Short mmCIF file of C-alpha atoms in Angstrom, two decimals:
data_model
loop_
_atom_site.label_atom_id
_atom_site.label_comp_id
_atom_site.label_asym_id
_atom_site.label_seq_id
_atom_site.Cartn_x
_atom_site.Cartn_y
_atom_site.Cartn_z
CA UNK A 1 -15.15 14.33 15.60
CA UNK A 2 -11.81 11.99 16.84
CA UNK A 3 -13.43 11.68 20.29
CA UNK A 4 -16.59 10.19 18.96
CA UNK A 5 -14.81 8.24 15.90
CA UNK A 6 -12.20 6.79 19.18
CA UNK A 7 -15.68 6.08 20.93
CA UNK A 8 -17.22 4.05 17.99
CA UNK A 9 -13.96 2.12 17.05
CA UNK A 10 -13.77 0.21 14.39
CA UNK A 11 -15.15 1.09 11.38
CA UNK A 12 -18.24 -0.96 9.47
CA UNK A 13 -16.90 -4.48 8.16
CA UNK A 14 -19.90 -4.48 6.02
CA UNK A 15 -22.04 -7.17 8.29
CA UNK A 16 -25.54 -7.58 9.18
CA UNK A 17 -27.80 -5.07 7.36
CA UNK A 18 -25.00 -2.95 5.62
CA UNK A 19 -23.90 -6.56 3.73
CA UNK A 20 -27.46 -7.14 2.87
CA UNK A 21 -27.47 -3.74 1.23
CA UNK A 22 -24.35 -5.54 -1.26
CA UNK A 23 -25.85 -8.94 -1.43
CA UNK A 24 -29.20 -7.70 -2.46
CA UNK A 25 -28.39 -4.81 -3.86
CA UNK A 26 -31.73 -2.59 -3.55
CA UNK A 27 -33.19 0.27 -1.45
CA UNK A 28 -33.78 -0.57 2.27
CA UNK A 29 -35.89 1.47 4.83
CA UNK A 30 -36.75 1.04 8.28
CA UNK A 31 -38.66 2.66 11.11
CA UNK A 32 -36.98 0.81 13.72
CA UNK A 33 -33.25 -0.60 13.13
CA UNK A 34 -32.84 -3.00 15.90
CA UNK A 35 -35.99 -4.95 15.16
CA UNK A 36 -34.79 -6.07 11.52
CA UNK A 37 -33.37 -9.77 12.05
CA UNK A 38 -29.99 -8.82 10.35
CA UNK A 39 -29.56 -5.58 12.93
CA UNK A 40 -26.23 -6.74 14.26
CA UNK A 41 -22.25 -5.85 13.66
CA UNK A 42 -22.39 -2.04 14.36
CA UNK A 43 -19.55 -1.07 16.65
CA UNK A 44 -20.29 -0.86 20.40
CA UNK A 45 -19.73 2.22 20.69
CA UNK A 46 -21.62 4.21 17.46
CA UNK A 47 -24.58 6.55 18.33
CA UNK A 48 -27.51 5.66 18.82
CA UNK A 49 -29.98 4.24 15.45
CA UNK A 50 -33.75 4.74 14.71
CA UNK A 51 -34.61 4.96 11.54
CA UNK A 52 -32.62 4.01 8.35
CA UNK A 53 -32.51 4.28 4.66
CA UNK A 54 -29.79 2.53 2.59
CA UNK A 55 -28.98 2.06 -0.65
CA UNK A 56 -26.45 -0.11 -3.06
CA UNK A 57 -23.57 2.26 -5.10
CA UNK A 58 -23.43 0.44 -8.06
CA UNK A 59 -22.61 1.01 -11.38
CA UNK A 60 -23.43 -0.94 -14.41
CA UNK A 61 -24.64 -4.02 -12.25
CA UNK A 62 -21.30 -3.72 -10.11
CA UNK A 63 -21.68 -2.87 -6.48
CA UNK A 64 -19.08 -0.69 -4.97
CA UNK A 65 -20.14 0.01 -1.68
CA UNK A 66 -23.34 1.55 0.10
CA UNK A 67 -25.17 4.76 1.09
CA UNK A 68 -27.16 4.81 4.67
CA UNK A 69 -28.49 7.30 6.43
CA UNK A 70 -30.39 7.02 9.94
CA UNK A 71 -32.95 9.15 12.19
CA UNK A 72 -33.76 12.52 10.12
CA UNK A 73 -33.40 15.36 12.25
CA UNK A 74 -37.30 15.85 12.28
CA UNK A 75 -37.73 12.38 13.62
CA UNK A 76 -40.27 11.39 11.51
CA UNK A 77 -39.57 8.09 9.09
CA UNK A 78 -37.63 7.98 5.98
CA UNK A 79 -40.45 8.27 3.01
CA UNK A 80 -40.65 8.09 -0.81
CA UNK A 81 -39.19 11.46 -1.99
CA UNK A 82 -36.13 10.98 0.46
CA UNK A 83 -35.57 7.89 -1.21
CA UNK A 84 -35.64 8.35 -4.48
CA UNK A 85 -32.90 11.36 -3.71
CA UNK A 86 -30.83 9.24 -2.18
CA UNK A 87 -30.82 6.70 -4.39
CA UNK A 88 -29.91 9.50 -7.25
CA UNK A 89 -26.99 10.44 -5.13
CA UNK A 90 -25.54 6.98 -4.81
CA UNK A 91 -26.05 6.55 -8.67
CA UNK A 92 -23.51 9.71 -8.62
CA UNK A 93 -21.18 8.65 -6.31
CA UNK A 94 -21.17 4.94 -8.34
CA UNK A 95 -19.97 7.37 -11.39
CA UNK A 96 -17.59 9.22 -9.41
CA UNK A 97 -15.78 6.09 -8.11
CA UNK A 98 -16.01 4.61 -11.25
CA UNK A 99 -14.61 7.45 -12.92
CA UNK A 100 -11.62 7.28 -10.07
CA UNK A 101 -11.28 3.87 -10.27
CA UNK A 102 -10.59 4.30 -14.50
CA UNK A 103 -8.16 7.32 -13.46
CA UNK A 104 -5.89 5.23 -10.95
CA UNK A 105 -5.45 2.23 -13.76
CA UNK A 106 -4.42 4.87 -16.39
CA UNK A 107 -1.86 6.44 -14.08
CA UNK A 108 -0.81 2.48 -12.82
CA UNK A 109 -0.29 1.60 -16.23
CA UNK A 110 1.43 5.24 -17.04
CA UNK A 111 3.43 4.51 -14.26
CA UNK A 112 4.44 0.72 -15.04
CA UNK A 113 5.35 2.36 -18.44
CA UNK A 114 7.16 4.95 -17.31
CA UNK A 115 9.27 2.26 -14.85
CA UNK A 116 9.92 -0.26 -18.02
CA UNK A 117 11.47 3.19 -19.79
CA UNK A 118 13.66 3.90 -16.59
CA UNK A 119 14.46 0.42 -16.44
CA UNK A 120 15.83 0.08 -20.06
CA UNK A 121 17.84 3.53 -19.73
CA UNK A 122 19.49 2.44 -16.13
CA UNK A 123 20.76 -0.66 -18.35
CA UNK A 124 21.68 0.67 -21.05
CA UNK A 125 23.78 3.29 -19.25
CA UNK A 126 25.35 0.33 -16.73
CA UNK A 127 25.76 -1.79 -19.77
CA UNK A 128 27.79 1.33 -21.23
CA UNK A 129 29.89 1.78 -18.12
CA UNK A 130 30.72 -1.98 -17.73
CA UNK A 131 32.13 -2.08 -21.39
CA UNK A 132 34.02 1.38 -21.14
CA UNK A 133 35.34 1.43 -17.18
CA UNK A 134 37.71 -0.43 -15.65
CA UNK A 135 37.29 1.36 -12.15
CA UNK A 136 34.97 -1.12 -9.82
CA UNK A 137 34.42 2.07 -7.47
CA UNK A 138 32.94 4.09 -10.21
CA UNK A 139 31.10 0.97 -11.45
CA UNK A 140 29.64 0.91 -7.99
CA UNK A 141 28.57 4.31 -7.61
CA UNK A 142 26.87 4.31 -10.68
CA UNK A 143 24.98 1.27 -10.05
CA UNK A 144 23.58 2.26 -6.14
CA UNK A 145 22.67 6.15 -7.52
CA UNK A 146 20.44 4.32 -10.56
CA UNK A 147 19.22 1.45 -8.65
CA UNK A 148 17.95 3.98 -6.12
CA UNK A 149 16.25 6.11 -8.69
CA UNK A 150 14.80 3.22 -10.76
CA UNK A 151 12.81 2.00 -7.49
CA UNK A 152 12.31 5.27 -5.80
CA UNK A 153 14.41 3.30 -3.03
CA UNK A 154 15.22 5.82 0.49
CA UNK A 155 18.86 4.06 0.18
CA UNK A 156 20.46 1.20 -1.70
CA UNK A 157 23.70 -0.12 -0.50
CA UNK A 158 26.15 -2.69 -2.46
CA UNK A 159 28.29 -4.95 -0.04
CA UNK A 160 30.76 -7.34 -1.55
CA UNK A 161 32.46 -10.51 0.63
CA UNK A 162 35.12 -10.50 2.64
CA UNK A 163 36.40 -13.32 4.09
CA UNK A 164 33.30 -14.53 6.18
CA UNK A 165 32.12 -10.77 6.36
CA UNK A 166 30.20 -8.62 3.43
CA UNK A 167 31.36 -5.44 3.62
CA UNK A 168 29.51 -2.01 2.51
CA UNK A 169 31.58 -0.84 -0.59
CA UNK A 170 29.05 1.70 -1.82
CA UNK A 171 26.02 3.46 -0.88
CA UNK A 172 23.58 6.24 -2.16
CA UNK A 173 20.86 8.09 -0.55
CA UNK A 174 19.95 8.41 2.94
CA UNK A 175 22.43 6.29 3.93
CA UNK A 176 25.04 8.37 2.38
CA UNK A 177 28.84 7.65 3.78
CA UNK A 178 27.95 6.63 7.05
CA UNK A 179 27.39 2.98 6.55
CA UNK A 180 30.44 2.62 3.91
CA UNK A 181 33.41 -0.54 5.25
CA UNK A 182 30.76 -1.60 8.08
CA UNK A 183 30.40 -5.38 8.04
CA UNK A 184 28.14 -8.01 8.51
CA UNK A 185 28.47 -11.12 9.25
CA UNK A 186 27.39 -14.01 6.82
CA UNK A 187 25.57 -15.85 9.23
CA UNK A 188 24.54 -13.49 11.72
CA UNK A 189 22.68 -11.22 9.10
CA UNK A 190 19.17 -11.16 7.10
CA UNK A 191 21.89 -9.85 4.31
CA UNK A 192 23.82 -12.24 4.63
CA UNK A 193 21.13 -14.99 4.71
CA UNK A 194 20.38 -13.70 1.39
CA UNK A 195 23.87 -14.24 -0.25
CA UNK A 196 23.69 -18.02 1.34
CA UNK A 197 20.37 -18.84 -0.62
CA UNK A 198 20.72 -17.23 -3.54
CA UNK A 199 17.37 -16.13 -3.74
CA UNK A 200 15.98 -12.48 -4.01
CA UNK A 201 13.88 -11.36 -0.50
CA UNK A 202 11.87 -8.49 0.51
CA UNK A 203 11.61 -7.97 3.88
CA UNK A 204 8.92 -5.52 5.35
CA UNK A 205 8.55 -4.44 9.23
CA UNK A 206 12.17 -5.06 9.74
CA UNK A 207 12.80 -1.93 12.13
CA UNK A 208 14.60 -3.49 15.35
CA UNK A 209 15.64 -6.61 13.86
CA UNK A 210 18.61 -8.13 15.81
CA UNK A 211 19.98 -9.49 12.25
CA UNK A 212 19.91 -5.93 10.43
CA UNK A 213 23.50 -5.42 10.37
CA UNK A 214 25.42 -3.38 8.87
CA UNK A 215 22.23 -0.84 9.22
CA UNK A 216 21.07 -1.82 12.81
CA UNK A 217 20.87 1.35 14.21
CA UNK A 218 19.10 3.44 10.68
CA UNK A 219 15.39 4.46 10.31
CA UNK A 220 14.84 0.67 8.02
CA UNK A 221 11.24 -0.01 7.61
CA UNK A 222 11.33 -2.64 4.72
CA UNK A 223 14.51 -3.63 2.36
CA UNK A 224 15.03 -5.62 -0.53
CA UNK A 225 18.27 -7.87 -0.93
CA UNK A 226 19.27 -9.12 -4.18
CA UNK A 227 22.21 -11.34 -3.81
CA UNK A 228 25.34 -10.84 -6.36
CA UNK A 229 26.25 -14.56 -8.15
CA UNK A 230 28.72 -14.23 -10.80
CA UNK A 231 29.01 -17.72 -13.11
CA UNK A 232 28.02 -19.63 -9.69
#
């Protein structure tokens, strides 16, 4: 339960006996825990340990992780037959992580694939309203509402220079209308340290950040600038 897991702390790093269950991958039983020379690195606070049986998930000479169990509720020792169907039950659990492991690269790639489509439709249809529209505003718009779709972004934001000042000219999403004509200055912002490199940044854990202007006081957790260059 939470009080216990608060109790234990930290979860296993994979030390002392549960590492040697990964470097030599095989079966591993004991009668008593704490007299085995590699008995160390279990949180201060986890219940107490008698007995234990271990063994490797692996699949195909891979090891993923392990299976242990300690002090069976008869108290006796661990023996043959509960090895052996333990040992079955991690060569399961190898398949079923293996099997999730194969699912979560198909959907990464079908997802990488899906974001090179996007990509090549946002373009086309910016490359489409560049040649046919001469209103910047609607230019704008059309960029922050597909840039924010392309990345799954909470907000995007486009701010254009103004004297030593960028200025919000258009914004989609969360942010919505409320940020639109506030200004930053150049050298007092992250954004504006951006436009002064010339270089790309993403910035995570920037909640609180005495340089976030002009979104100081929004819910920003990360944010990626992009700076605008036109022929230099």
């Amino acid at each position: 339960d939470e009080a216990t897991h608060r109790n234990i702390g930290d979860l296993p790093q994979g030390h002392g006996i549960l590492g040697l269950l990964i470097s030599q991958p095989q079966p591993l039983r004991l009668d008593d825990i704490g007299s085995h020379p590699k008995s160390y690195g279990f949180p201060v606070g986890h219940p107490t340990m008698t007995t234990f049986l271990g063994v490797p998930i692996s699949l195909r000479g891979d090891v993923w992780g392990n299976f242990y169990l300690t002090d069976k509720e008869s108290g006796e020792p661990f023996d043959d037959a509960d090895e052996e169907a333990v040992t079955l039950l991690a060569t399961w659990i190898g398949l079923a992580v293996a099997n999730a492991e194969a699912y979560r690269r198909e959907v990464g790639r079908r997802t990488a694939l899906q974001r090179v489509v996007g990509a090549l439709e946002a373009t086309s249809a910016l490359a489409r309203a560049v040649s046919d529209e001469t209103d910047l505003d609607r230019i704008l718009e059309l960029i922050v509402k597909r840039g924010r779709a392309l990345i799954e972004a909470r907000a995007t934001a486009i701010l254009l220079l103004d004297s030593d000042a960028l200025v919000v000219r258009k914004a989609a999403g969360e942010f919505g209308d409320a940020v639109l004509r506030r200004r930053a200055d150049v050298l007092e912002s992250l954004c504006g340290e951006v436009l002064v490199s010339g270089q790309a940044r993403r910035l995570d854990g920037v909640a609180g950040h005495p340089r976030l202007a002009p979104l100081h006081d929004l819910d920003v957790q990360a944010m990626l600038c992009v700076p605008l260059y036109v022929r230099g």
